[in-house]
CSV table of C-alpha atoms and ligand atoms in Angstrom, one decimal:
chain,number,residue,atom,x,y,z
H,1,UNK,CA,-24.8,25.3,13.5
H,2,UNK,CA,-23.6,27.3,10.6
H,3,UNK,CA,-20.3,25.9,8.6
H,4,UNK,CA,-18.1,28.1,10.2
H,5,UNK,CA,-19.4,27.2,13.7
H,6,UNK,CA,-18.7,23.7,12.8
H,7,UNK,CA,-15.3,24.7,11.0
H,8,UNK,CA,-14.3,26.1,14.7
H,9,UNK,CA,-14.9,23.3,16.4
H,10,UNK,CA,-13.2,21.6,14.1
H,11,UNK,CA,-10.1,23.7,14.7
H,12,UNK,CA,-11.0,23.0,18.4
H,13,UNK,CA,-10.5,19.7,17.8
H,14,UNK,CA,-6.9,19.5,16.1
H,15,UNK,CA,-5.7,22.0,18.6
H,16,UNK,CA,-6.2,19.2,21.1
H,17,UNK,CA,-4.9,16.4,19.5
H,18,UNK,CA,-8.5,14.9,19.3
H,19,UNK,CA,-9.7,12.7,16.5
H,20,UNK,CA,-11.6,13.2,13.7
H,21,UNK,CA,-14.9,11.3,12.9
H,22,UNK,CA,-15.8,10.1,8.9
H,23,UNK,CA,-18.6,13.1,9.2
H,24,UNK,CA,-16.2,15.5,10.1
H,25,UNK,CA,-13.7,14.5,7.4
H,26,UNK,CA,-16.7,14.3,4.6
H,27,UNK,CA,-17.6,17.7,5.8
H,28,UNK,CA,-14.2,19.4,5.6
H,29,UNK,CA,-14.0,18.2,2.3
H,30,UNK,CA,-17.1,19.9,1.2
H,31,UNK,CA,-16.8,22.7,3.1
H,32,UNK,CA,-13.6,24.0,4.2
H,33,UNK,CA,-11.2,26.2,2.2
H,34,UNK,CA,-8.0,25.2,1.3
H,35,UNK,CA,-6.2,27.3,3.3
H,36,UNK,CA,-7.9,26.5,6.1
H,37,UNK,CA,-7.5,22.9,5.3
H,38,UNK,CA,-3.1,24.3,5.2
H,39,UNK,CA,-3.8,25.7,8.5
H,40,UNK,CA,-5.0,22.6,10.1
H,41,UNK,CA,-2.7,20.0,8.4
H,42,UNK,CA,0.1,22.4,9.1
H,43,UNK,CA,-0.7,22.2,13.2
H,44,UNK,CA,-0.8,18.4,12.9
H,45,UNK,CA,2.2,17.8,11.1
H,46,UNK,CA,4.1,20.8,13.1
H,47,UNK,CA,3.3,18.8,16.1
H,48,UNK,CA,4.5,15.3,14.9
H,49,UNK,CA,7.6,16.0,13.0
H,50,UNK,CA,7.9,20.2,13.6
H,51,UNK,CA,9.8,21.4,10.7
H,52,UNK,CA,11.9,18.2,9.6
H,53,UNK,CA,11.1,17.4,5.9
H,54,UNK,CA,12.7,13.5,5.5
H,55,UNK,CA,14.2,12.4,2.2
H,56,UNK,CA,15.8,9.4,1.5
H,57,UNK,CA,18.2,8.0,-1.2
H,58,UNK,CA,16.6,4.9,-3.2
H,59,UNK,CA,16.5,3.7,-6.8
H,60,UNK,CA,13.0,1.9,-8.0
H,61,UNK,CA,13.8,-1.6,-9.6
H,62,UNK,CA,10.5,-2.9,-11.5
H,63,UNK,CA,12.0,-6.7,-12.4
H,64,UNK,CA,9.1,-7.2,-15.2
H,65,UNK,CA,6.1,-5.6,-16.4
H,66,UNK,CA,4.2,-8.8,-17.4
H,67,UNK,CA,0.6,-8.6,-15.6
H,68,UNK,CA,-2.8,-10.8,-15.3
H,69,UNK,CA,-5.1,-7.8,-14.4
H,70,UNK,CA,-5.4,-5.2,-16.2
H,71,UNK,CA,-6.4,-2.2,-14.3
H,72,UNK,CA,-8.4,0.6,-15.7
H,73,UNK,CA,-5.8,3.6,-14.4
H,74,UNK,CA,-2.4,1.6,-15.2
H,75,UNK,CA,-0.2,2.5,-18.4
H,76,UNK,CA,3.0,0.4,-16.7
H,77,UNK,CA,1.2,-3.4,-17.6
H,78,UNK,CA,1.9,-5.0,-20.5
H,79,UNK,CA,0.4,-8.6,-22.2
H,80,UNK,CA,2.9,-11.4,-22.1
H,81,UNK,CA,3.9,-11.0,-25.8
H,82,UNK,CA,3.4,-7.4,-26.5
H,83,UNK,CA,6.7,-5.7,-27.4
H,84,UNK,CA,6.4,-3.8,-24.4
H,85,UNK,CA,6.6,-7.0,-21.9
H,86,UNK,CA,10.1,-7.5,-20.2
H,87,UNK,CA,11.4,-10.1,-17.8
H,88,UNK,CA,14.5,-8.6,-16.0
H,89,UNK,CA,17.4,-11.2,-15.9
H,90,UNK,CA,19.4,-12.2,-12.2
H,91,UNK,CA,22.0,-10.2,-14.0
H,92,UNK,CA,20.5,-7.3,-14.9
H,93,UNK,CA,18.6,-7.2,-11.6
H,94,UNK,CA,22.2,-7.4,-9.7
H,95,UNK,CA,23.4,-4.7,-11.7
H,96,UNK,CA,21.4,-2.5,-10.8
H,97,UNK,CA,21.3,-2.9,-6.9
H,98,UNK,CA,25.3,-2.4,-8.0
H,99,UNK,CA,24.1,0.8,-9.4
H,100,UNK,CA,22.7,1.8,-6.0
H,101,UNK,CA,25.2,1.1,-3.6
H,102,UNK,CA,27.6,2.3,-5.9
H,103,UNK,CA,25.3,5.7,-5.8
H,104,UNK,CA,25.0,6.0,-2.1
H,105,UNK,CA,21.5,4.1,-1.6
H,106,UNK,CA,19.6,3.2,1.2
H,107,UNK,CA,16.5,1.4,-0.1
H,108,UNK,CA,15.3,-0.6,-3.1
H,109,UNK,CA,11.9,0.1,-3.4
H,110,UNK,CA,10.9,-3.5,-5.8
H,111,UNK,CA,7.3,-3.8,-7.5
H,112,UNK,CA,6.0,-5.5,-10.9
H,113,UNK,CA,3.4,-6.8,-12.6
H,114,UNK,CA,2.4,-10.3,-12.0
H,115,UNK,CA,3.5,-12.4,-14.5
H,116,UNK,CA,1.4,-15.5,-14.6
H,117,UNK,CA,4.5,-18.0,-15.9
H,118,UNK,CA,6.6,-17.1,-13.8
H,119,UNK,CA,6.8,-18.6,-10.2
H,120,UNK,CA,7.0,-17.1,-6.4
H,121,UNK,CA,10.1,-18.7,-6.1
H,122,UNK,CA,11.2,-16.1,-8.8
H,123,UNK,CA,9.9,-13.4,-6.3
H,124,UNK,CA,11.8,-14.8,-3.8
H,125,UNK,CA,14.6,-15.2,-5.3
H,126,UNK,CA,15.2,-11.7,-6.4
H,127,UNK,CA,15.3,-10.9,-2.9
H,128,UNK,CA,17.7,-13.5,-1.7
H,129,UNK,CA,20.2,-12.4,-4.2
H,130,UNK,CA,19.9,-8.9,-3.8
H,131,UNK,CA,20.4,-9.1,-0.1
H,132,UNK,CA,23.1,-11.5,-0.8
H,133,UNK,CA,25.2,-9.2,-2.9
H,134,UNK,CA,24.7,-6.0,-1.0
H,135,UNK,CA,23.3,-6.9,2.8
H,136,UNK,CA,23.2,-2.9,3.6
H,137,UNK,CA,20.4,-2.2,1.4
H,138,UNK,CA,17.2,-1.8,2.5
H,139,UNK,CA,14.6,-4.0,0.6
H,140,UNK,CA,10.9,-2.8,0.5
H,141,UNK,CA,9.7,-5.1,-2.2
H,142,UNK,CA,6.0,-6.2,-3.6
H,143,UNK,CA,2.9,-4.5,-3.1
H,144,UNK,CA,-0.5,-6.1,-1.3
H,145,UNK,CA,-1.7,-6.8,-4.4
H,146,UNK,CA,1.8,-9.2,-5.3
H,147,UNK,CA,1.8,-10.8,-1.6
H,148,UNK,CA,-1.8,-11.9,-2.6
H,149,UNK,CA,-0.8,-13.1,-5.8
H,150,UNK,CA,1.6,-15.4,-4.2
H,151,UNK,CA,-0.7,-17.1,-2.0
H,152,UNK,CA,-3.0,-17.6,-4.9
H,153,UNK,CA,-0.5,-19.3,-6.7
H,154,UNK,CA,1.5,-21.2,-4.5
H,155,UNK,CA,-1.6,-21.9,-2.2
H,156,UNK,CA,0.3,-21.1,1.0
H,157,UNK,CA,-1.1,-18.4,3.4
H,158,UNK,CA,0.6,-14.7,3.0
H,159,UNK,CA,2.0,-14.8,6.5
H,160,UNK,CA,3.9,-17.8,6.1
H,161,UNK,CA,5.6,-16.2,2.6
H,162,UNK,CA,5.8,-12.7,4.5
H,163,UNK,CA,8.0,-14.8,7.1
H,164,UNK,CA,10.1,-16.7,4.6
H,165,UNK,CA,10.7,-13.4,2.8
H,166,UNK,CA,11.4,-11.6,6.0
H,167,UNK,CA,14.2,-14.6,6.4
H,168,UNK,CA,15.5,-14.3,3.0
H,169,UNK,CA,16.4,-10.4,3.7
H,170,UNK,CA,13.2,-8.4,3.1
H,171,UNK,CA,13.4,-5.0,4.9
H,172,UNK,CA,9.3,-3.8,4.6
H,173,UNK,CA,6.6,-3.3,2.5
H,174,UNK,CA,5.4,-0.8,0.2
H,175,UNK,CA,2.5,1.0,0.6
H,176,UNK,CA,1.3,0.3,-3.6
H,177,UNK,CA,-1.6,-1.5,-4.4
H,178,UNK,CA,-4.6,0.3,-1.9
H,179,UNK,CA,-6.3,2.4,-4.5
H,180,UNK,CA,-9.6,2.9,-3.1
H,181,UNK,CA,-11.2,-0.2,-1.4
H,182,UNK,CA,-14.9,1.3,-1.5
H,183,UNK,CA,-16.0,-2.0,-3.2
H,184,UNK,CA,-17.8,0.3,-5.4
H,185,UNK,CA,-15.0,2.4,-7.3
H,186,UNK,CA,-12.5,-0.7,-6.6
H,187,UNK,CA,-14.7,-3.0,-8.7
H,188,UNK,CA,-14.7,-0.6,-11.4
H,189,UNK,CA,-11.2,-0.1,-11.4
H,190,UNK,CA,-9.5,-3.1,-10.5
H,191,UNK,CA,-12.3,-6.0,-9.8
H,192,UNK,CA,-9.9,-9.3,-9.9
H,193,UNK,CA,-7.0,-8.2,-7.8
H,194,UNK,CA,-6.9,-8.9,-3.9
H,195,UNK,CA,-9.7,-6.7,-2.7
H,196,UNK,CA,-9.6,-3.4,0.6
H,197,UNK,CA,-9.7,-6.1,3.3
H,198,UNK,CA,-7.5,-8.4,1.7
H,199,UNK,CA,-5.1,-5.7,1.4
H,200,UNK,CA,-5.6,-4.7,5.1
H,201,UNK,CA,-5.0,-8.0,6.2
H,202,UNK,CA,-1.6,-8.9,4.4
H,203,UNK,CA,-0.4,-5.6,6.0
H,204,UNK,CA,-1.6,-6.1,9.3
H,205,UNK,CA,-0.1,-10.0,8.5
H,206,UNK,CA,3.1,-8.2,7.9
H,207,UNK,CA,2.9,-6.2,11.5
H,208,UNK,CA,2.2,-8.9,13.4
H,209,UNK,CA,6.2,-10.5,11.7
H,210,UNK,CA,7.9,-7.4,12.7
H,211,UNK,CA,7.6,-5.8,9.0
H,212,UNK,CA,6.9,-1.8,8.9
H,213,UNK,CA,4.9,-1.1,5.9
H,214,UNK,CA,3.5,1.7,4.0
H,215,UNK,CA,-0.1,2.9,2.7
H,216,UNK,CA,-1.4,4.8,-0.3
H,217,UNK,CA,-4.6,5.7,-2.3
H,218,UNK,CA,-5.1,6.5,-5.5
H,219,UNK,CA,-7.3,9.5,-6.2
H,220,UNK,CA,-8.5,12.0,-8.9
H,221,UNK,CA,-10.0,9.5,-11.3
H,222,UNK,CA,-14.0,8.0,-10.3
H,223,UNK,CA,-14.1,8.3,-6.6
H,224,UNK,CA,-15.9,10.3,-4.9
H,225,UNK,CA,-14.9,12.5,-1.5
H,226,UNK,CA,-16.5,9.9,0.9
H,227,UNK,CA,-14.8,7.0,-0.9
H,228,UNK,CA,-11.5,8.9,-0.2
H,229,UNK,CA,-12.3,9.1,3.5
H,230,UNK,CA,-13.8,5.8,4.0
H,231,UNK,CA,-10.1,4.5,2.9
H,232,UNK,CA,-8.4,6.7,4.8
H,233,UNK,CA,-10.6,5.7,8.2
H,234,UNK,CA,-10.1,2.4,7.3
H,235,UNK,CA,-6.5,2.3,7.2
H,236,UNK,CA,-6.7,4.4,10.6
H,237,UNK,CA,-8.3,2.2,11.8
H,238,UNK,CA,-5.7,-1.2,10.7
H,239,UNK,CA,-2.8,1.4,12.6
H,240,UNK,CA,-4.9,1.7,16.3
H,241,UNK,CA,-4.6,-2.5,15.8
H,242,UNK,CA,-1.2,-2.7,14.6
H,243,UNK,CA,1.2,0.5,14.4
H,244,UNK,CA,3.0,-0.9,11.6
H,245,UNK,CA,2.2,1.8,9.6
H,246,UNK,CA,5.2,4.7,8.7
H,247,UNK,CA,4.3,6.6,5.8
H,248,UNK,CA,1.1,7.4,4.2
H,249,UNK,CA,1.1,8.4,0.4
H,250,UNK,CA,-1.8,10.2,-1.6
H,251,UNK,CA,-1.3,9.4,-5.0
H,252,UNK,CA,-3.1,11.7,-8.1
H,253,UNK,CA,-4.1,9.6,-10.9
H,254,UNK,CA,-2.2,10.4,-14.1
H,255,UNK,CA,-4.5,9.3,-16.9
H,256,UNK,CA,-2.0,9.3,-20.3
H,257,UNK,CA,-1.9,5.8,-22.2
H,258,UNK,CA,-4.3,4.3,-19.7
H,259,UNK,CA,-8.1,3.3,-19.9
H,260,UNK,CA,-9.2,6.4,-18.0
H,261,UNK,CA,-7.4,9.1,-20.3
H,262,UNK,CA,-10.5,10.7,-20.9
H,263,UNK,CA,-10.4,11.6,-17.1
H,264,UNK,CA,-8.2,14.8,-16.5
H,265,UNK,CA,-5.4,14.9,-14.2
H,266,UNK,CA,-6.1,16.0,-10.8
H,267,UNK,CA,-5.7,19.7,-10.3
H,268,UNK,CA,-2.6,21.2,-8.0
H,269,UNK,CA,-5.9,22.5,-5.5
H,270,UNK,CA,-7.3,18.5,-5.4
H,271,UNK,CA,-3.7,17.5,-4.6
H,272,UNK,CA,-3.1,19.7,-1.9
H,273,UNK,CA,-6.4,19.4,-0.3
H,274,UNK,CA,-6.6,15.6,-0.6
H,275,UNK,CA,-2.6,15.6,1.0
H,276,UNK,CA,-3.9,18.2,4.3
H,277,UNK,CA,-7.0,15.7,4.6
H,278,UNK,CA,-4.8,12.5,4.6
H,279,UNK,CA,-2.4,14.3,7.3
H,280,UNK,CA,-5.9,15.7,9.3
H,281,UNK,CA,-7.6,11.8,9.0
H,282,UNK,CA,-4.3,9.9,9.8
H,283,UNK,CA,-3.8,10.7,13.3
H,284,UNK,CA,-2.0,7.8,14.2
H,285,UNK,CA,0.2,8.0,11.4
H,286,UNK,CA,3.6,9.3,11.9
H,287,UNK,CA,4.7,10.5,8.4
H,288,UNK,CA,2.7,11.4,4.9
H,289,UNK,CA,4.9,11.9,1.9
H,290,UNK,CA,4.6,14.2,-1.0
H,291,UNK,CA,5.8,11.9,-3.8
H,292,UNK,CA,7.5,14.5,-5.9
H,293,UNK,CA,7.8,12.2,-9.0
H,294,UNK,CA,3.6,12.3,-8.9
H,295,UNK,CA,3.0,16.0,-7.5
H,296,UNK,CA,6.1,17.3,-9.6
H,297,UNK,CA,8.5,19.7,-7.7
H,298,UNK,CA,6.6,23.0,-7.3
H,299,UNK,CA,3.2,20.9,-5.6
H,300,UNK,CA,5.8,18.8,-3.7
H,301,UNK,CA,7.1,22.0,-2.2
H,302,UNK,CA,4.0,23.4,-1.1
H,303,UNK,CA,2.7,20.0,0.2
H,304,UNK,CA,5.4,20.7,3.0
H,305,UNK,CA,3.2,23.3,4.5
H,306,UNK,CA,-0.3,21.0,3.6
H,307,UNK,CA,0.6,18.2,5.8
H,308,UNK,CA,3.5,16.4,4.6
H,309,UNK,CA,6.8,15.7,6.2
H,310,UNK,CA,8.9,14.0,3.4
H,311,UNK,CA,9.2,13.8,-0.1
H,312,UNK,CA,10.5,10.3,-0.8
H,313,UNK,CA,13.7,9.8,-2.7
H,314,UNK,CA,16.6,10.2,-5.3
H,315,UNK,CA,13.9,7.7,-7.1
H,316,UNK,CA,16.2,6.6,-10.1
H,317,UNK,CA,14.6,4.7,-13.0
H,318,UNK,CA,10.4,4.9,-12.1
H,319,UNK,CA,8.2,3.6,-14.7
H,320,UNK,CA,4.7,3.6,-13.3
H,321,UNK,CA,4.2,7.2,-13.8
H,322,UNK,CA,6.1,8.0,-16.5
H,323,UNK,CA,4.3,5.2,-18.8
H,324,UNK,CA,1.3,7.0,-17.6
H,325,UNK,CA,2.5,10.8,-18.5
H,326,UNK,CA,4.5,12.1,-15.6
H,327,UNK,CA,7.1,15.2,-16.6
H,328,UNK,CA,8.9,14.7,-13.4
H,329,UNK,CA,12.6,14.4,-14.1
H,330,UNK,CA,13.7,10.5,-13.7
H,331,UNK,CA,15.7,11.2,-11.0
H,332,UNK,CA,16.6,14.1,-8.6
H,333,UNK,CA,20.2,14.6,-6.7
H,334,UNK,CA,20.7,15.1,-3.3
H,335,UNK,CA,21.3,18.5,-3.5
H,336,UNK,CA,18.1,19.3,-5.5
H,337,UNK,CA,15.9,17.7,-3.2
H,338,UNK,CA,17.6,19.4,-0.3
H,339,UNK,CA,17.2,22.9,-2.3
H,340,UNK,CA,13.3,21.8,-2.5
H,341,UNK,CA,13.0,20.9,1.4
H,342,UNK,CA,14.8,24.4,2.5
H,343,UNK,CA,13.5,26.9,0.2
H,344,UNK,CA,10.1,26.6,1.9
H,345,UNK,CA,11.9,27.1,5.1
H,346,UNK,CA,12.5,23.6,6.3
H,347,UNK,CA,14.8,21.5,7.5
H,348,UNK,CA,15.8,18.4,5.3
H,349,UNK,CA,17.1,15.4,6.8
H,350,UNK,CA,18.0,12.0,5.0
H,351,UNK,CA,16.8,9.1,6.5
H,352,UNK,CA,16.4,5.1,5.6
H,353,UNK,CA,13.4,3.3,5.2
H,354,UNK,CA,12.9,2.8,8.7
H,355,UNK,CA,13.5,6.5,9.4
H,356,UNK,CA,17.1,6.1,10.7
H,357,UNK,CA,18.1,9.6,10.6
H,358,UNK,CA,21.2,8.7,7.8
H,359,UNK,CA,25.0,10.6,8.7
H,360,UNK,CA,27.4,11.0,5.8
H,361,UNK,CA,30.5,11.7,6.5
H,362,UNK,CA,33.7,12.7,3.9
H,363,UNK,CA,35.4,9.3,2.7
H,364,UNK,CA,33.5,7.2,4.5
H,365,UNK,CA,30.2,4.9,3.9
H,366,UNK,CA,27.4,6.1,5.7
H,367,UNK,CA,25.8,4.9,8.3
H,368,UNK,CA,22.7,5.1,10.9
H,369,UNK,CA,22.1,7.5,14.0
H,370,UNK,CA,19.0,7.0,15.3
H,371,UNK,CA,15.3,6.2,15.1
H,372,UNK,CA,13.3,9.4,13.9
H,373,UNK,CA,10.2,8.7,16.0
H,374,UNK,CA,7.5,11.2,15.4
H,375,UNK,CA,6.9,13.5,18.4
H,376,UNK,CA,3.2,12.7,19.0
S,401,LIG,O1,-0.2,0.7,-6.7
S,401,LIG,C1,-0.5,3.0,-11.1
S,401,LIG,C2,-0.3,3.6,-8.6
S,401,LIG,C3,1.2,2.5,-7.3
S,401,LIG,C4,-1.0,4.9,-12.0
S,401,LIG,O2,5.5,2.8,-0.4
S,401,LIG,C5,-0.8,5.0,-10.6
S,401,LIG,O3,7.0,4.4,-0.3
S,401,LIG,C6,-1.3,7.2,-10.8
S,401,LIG,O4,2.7,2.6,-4.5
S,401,LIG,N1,-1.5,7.2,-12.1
S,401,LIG,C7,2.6,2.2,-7.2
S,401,LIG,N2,-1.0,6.2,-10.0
S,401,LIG,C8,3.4,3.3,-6.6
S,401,LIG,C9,3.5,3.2,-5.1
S,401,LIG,C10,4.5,4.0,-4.3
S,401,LIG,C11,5.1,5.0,-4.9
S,401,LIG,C12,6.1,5.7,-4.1
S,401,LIG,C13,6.4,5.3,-2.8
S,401,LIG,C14,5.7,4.2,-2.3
S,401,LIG,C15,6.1,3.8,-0.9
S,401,LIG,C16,4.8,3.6,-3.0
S,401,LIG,O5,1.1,3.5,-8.3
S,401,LIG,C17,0.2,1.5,-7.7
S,401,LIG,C18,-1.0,2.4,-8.1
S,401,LIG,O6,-1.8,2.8,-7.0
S,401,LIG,N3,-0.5,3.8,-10.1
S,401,LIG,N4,-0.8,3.6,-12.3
S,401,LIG,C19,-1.4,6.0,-12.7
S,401,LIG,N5,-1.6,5.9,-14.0
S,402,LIG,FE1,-1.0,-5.0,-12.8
S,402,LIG,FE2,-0.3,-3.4,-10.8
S,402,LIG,FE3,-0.8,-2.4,-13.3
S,402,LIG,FE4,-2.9,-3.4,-11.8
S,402,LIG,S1,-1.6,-1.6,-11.2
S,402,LIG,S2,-2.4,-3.8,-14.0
S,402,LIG,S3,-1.8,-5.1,-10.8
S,402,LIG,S4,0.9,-3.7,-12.7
């Protein structure tokens, strides 16, 4: 069969809502251009969210940047008594979930380091007084990564915490942490934290309690095409279990002040193919975001017609990426992110965490309508 025979039958394939195998992905990747790669995505995410882009408005809270591992691609760590390391205060940290009500917010998205002196009841507490203080705002706090960090300190099993949590006023689970869990680029890059099916298992763990969660992988620094796949059929494979799984989130390594700055950043052409692969893999995934803060504005844009169906948030105050040498602004408005969404001709709608289609009215607070479900 010659590659566009194959390339066809491919296209045969997504036309009727059929899945994908690993070959088939590995193949598109070394084979098809990118606009057909557009062309498929497009079809895909046409059909599950037609021409809705979702936004939402959230502020980022990172309580501290102390951390015990030191992974090769991250510039947001720091050692316990560099200058750099910070340990937010319960007052600071109330502040600022002050600061996002008082702007509008839906979500906190919460993630740190993981500060070896400091214990999970510190974690825990951050949430309880957040939700405390301001009971309409969504919490998606503490990556894979942090939930296995707690079991290994407090020896009780991630479940159980995921429950207390859950009780203490946790809304979901971010999707940070995932990387690439091909033992053999994860044990280059990150060798001590919790490894692929450790990270699998807290978020099925969280599924099983009720909690939505989210999903991302880390590309454009060692790995290789079929390590890219490989994660993304595993995590496909965690949703036909679970269906816990919202929003899938390619994120392009950006190398400045880390370990790996020798590596370039990923091109605008690796970005948007890896984003129309995720969207072509993740069939049983409803939603795959273009994080503009990573991509920038102008890829985030064109990622609308590449496969993805939102662009994540107002953001407000994100450190990971701009320690490593993002020029994304710090924060977008509402309007600007709107202006992205329906310059490429489609149709922006705000949503929560749990895609709760959000309806602001004039001098009033806003409030839900109802579940976004994606069509297919
Ligand atoms: O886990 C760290 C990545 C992640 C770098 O769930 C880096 O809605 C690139 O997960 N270059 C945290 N990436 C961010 C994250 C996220 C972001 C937005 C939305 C959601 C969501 C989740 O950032 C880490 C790691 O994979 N990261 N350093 C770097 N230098
Ligand atoms: Fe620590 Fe997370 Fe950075 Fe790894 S990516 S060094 S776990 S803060």
């Amino acid at each position: 069969m010659t590659t566009t025979e194959r390339i066809d039958l491919i296209r045969t394939k997504v036309h009727g809502g059929e899945r994908l195998s690993y070959d088939e992905g590995v193949f598109l990747d070394a084979n098809a251009d990118l606009h057909t790669l557009g062309e498929l995505a497009n079809i895909v995410r046409e059909r599950k969210n037609g021409k809705v882009t979702y936004y939402n408005v959230n502020e980022h809270l990172n309580p501290t940047n102390v951390c015990v591992y030191r992974c090769t691609f991250c510039a947001f760590r720091a050692d316990l008594k560099s200058e750099k390391g910070y340990v937010m205060p319960d007052e600071q940290i109330i502040a600022r979930g002050r600061e996002a009500t008082d702007r509008g917010c839906t979500e906190l998205h919460i993630v740190g380091g993981l500060h070896h002196q400091l214990p999970y009841e510190w974690y825990l507490n951050i949430v309880r007084i957040l939700h405390r203080e301001f009971p309409d705002l969504h919490l998606k706090a503490w990556t894979a990564v942090e939930w296995d960090w707690f079991a290994r300190m407090t020896g009780r099993p991630t479940k159980e915490l995921l429950q207390e949590m859950k009780d203490t006023g946790l809304g979901s689970l971010p999707g940070g942490g995932a990387e690439i869990f091909h033992p053999e680029i994860r044990s280059q890059i990150c060798e001590h934290k919790a490894d692929g099916a450790e990270w699998l298992r807290v978020h099925q763990e969280a599924h099983e309690i009720g909690l939505n969660s989210n999903a991302t992988m880390l590309y454009g620094h060692i790995e290789k095409p079929e390590h890219r796949i490989d994660h993304l059929v595993r995590l496909r494979e965690l949703q036909d279990k679970t269906g816990g799984f919202q929003t899938f989130i390619p994120l392009a390594f950006h190398p400045e002040n880390t370990r790996l700055s020798h590596i370039p950043k990923p091109s605008g052409l690796t970005d948007l193919r890896v984003m129309a692969l995720s969207r072509l893999m993740l069939d049983n995934f409803p939603h795959i975001k273009a994080y503009w803060i990573m991509l920038g504005m102008q890829t985030a844009q064109i990622a609308q017609n590449y496969g993805a169906d939102d662009i994540d948030g107002t953001v407000v105050h994100e450190k990971i990426y701009h320690e490593a040498g993002s020029d994304s602004p710090q924060e977008l408005t509402v309007e600007e992110l709107r202006r992205l969404i329906t310059e490429t001709g489609h149709t922006p709608v705000e949503r929560d965490t749990l895609y709760h289609e959000i309806i602001r009215e004039p001098g009033s607070k806003w409030r839900k309508g109802k579940r976004m479900l994606a069509l297919a």
